mmCIF file of C-alpha atoms in Angstrom:
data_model
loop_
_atom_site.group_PDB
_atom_site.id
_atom_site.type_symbol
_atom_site.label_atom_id
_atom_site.label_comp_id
_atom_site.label_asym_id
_atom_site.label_seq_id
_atom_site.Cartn_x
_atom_site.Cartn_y
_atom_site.Cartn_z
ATOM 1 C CA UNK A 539 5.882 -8.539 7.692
ATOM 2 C CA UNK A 540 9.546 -7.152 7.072
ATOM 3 C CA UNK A 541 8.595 -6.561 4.210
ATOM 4 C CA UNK A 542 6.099 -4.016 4.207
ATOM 5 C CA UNK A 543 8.474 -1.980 6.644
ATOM 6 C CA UNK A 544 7.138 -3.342 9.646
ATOM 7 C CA UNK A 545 9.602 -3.581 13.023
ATOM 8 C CA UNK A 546 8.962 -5.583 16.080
ATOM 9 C CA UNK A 547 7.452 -2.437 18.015
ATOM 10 C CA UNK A 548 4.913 -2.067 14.105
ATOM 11 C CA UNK A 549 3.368 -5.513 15.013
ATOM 12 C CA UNK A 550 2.874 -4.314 18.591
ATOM 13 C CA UNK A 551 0.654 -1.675 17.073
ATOM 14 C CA UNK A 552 -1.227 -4.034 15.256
ATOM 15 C CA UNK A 553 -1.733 -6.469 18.476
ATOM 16 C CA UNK A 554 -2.998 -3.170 20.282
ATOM 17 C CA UNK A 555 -5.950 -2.724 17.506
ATOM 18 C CA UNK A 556 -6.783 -5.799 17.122
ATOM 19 C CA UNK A 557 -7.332 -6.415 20.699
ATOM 20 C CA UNK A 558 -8.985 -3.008 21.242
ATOM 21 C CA UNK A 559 -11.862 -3.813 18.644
ATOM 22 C CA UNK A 560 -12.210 -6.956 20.206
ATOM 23 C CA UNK A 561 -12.897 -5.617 23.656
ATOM 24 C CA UNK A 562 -15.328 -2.906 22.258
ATOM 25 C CA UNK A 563 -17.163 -5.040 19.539
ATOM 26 C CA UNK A 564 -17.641 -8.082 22.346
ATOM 27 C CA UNK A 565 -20.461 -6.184 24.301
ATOM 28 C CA UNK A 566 -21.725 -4.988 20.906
ATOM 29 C CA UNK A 567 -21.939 -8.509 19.680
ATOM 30 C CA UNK A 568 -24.023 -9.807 22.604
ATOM 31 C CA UNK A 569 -26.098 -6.818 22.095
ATOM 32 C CA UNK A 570 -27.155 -7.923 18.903
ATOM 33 C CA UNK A 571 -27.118 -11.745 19.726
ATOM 34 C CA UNK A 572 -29.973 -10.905 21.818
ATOM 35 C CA UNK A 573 -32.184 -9.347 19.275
ATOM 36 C CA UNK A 574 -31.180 -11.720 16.628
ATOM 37 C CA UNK A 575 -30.489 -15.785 16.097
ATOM 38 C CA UNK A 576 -26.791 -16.073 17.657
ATOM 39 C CA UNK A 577 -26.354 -18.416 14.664
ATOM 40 C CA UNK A 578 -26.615 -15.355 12.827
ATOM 41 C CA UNK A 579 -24.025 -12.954 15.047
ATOM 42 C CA UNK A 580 -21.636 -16.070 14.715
ATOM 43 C CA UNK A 581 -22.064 -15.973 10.658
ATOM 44 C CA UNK A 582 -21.808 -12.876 10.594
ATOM 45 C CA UNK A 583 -18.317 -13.078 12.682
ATOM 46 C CA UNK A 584 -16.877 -15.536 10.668
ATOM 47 C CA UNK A 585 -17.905 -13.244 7.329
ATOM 48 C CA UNK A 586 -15.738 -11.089 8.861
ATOM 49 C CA UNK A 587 -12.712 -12.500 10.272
ATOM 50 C CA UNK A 588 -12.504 -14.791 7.569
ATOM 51 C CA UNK A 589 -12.531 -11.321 5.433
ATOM 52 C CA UNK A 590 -10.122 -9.343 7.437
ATOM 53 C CA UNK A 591 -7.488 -13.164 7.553
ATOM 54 C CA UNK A 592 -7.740 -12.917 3.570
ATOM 55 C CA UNK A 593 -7.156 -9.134 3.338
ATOM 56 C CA UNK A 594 -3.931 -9.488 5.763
ATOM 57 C CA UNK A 595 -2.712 -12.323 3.582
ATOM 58 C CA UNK A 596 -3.601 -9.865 0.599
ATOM 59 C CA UNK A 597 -1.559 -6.833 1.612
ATOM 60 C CA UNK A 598 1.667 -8.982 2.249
ATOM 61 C CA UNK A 599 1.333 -10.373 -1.375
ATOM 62 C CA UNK A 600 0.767 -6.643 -2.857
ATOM 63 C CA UNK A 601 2.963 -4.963 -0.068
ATOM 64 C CA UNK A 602 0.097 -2.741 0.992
ATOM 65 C CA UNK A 603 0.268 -1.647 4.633
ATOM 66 C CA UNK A 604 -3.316 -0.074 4.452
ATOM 67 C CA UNK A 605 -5.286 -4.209 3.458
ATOM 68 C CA UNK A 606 -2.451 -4.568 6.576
ATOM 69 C CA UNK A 607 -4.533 -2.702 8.686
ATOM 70 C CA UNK A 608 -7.848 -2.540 7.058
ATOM 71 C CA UNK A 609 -7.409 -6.739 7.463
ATOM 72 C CA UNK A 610 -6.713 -6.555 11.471
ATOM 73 C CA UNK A 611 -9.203 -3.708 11.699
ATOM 74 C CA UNK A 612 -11.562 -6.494 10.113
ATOM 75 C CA UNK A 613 -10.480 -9.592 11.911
ATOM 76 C CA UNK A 614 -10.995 -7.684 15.277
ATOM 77 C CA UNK A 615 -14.496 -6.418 14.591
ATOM 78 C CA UNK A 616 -14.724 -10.041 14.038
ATOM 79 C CA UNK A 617 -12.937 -11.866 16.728
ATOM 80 C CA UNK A 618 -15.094 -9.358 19.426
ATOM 81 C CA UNK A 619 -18.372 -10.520 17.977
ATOM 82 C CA UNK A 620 -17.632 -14.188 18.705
ATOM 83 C CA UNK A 621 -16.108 -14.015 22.389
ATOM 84 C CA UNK A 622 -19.492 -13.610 24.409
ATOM 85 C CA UNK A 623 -21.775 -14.871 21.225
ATOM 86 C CA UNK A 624 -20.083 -17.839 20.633
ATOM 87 C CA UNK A 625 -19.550 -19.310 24.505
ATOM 88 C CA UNK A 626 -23.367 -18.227 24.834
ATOM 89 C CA UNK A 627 -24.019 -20.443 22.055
ATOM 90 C CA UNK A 628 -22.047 -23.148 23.479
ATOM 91 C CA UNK A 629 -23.571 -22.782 26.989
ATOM 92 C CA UNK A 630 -27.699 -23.052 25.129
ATOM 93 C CA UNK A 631 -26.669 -26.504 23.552
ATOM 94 C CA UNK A 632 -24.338 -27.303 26.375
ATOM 95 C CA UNK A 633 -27.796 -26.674 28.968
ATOM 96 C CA UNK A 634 -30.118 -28.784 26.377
ATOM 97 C CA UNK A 635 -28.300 -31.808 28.075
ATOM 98 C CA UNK A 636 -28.458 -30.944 31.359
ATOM 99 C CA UNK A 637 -27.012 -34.678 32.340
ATOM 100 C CA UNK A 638 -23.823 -34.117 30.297
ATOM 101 C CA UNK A 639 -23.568 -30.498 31.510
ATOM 102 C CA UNK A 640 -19.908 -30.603 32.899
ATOM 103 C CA UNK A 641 -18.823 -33.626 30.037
ATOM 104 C CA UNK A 642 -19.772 -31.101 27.262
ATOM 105 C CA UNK A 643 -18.038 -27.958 28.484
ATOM 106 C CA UNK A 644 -14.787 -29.764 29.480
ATOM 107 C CA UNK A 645 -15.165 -31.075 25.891
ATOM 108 C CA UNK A 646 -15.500 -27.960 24.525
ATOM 109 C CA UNK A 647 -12.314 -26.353 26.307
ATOM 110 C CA UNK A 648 -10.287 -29.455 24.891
ATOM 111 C CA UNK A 649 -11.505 -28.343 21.712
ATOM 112 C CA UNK A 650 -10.481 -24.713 22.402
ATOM 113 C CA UNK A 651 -7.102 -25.868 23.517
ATOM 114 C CA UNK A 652 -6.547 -28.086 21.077
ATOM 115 C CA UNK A 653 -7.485 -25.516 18.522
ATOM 116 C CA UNK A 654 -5.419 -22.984 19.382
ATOM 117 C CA UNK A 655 -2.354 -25.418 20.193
ATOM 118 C CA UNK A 656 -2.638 -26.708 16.537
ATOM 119 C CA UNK A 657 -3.150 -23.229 15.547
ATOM 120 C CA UNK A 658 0.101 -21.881 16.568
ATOM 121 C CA UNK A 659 2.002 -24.774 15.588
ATOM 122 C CA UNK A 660 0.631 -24.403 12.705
ATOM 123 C CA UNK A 661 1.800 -21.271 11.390
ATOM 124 C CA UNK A 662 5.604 -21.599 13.192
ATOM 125 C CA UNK A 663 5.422 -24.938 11.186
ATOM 126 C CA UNK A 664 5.112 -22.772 7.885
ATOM 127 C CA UNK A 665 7.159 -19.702 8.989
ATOM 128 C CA UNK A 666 9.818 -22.021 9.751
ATOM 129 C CA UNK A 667 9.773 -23.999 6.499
ATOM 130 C CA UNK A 668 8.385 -21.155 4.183
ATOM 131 C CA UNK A 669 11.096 -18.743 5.121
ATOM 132 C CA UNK A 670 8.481 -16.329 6.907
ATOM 133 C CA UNK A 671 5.429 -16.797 4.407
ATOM 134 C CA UNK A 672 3.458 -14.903 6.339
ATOM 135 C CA UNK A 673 0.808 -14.669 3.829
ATOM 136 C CA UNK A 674 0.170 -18.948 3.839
ATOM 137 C CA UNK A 675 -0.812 -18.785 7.516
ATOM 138 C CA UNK A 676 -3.594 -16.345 7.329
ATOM 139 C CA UNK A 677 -4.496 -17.923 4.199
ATOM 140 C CA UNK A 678 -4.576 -21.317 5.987
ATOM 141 C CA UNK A 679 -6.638 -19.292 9.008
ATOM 142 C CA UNK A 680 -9.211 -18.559 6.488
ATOM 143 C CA UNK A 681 -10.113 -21.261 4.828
ATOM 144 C CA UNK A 682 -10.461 -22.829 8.683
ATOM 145 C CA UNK A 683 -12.976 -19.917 9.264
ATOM 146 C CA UNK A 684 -14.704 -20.260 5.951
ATOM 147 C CA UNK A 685 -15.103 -24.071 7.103
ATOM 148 C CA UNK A 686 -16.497 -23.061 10.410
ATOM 149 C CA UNK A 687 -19.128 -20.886 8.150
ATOM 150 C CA UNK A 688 -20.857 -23.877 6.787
ATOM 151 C CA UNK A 689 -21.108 -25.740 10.172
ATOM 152 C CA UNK A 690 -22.806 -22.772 11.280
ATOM 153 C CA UNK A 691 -25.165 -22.677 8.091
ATOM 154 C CA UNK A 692 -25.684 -26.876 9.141
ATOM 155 C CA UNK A 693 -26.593 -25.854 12.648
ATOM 156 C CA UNK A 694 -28.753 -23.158 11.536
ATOM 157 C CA UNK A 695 -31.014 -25.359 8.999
ATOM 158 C CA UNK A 696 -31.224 -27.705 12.268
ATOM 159 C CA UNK A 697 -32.363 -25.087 14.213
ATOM 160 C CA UNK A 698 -35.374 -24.145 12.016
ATOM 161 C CA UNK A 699 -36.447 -27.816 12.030
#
């Protein structure tokens, strides 16, 4: 991120957006989630984040601080969708088995754990070993989100069955 003139007190800015369009697009996301298929909202949220992870890997390859924050801009529209949306979700499939009720959400904060344990190692992995390649983690990030797109498309096709 040196690179495109950022300092330690530039990523804070960044942080500070990021988390401000998730706090104001998470009430907008469960808005819509109720008038629409949450399958949908979550689709639609991974559109997007995976959008705004390949623009921020974008603008440190062409050194362009506006995909920089056009790409966070994105990713938080994004991230807000899927906080109420996608625990919703969760909790309507989690309630279908009413017997493995408690089984199925400690599952599923293993998974979020796990996830974002393997997450961060991830990318300190590569910024270790790729002298600060920024640009490979949210390229990495991506193609996890893109992934995440066609279980969603899977779960959607089961849904209209």
């Amino acid at each position: 991120i040196s690179r495109l003139g950022f300092e330690a007190s530039g990523v804070g800015r960044l942080v500070i957006i990021w988390a401000s369009l998730t706090l104001i697009f998470a009430p907008i996301g469960n808005i819509l989630a109720k008038r629409t298929n949450k399958l949908r909202i979550l689709f639609v949220r991974q559109s997007v984040g995976s959008l705004g992870l390949l623009i921020i890997a974008t603008a440190g390859l062409f050194l362009d601080i506006k995909l920089l924050y056009l790409g966070v801009v994105l990713f938080g529209i994004g991230s807000g969708m899927f906080s109420v949306t996608g625990f919703t979700y969760m909790l309507d499939i989690a309630a279908l088995h009413k017997r493995n009720l408690a089984m199925l959400l400690s599952v599923f904060g293993m998974m979020l754990t796990i996830s974002r344990s393997l997450a961060a190692t991830m990318a300190a992995l590569i910024l270790r070993y790729s002298n600060n390649f920024f640009e490979l983690v949210f390229f990495l990030e991506a193609i996890f989100f893109i992934s995440s797109i066609i279980q969603i498309g899977r779960a959607s096709c089961r849904e209209r069955v």
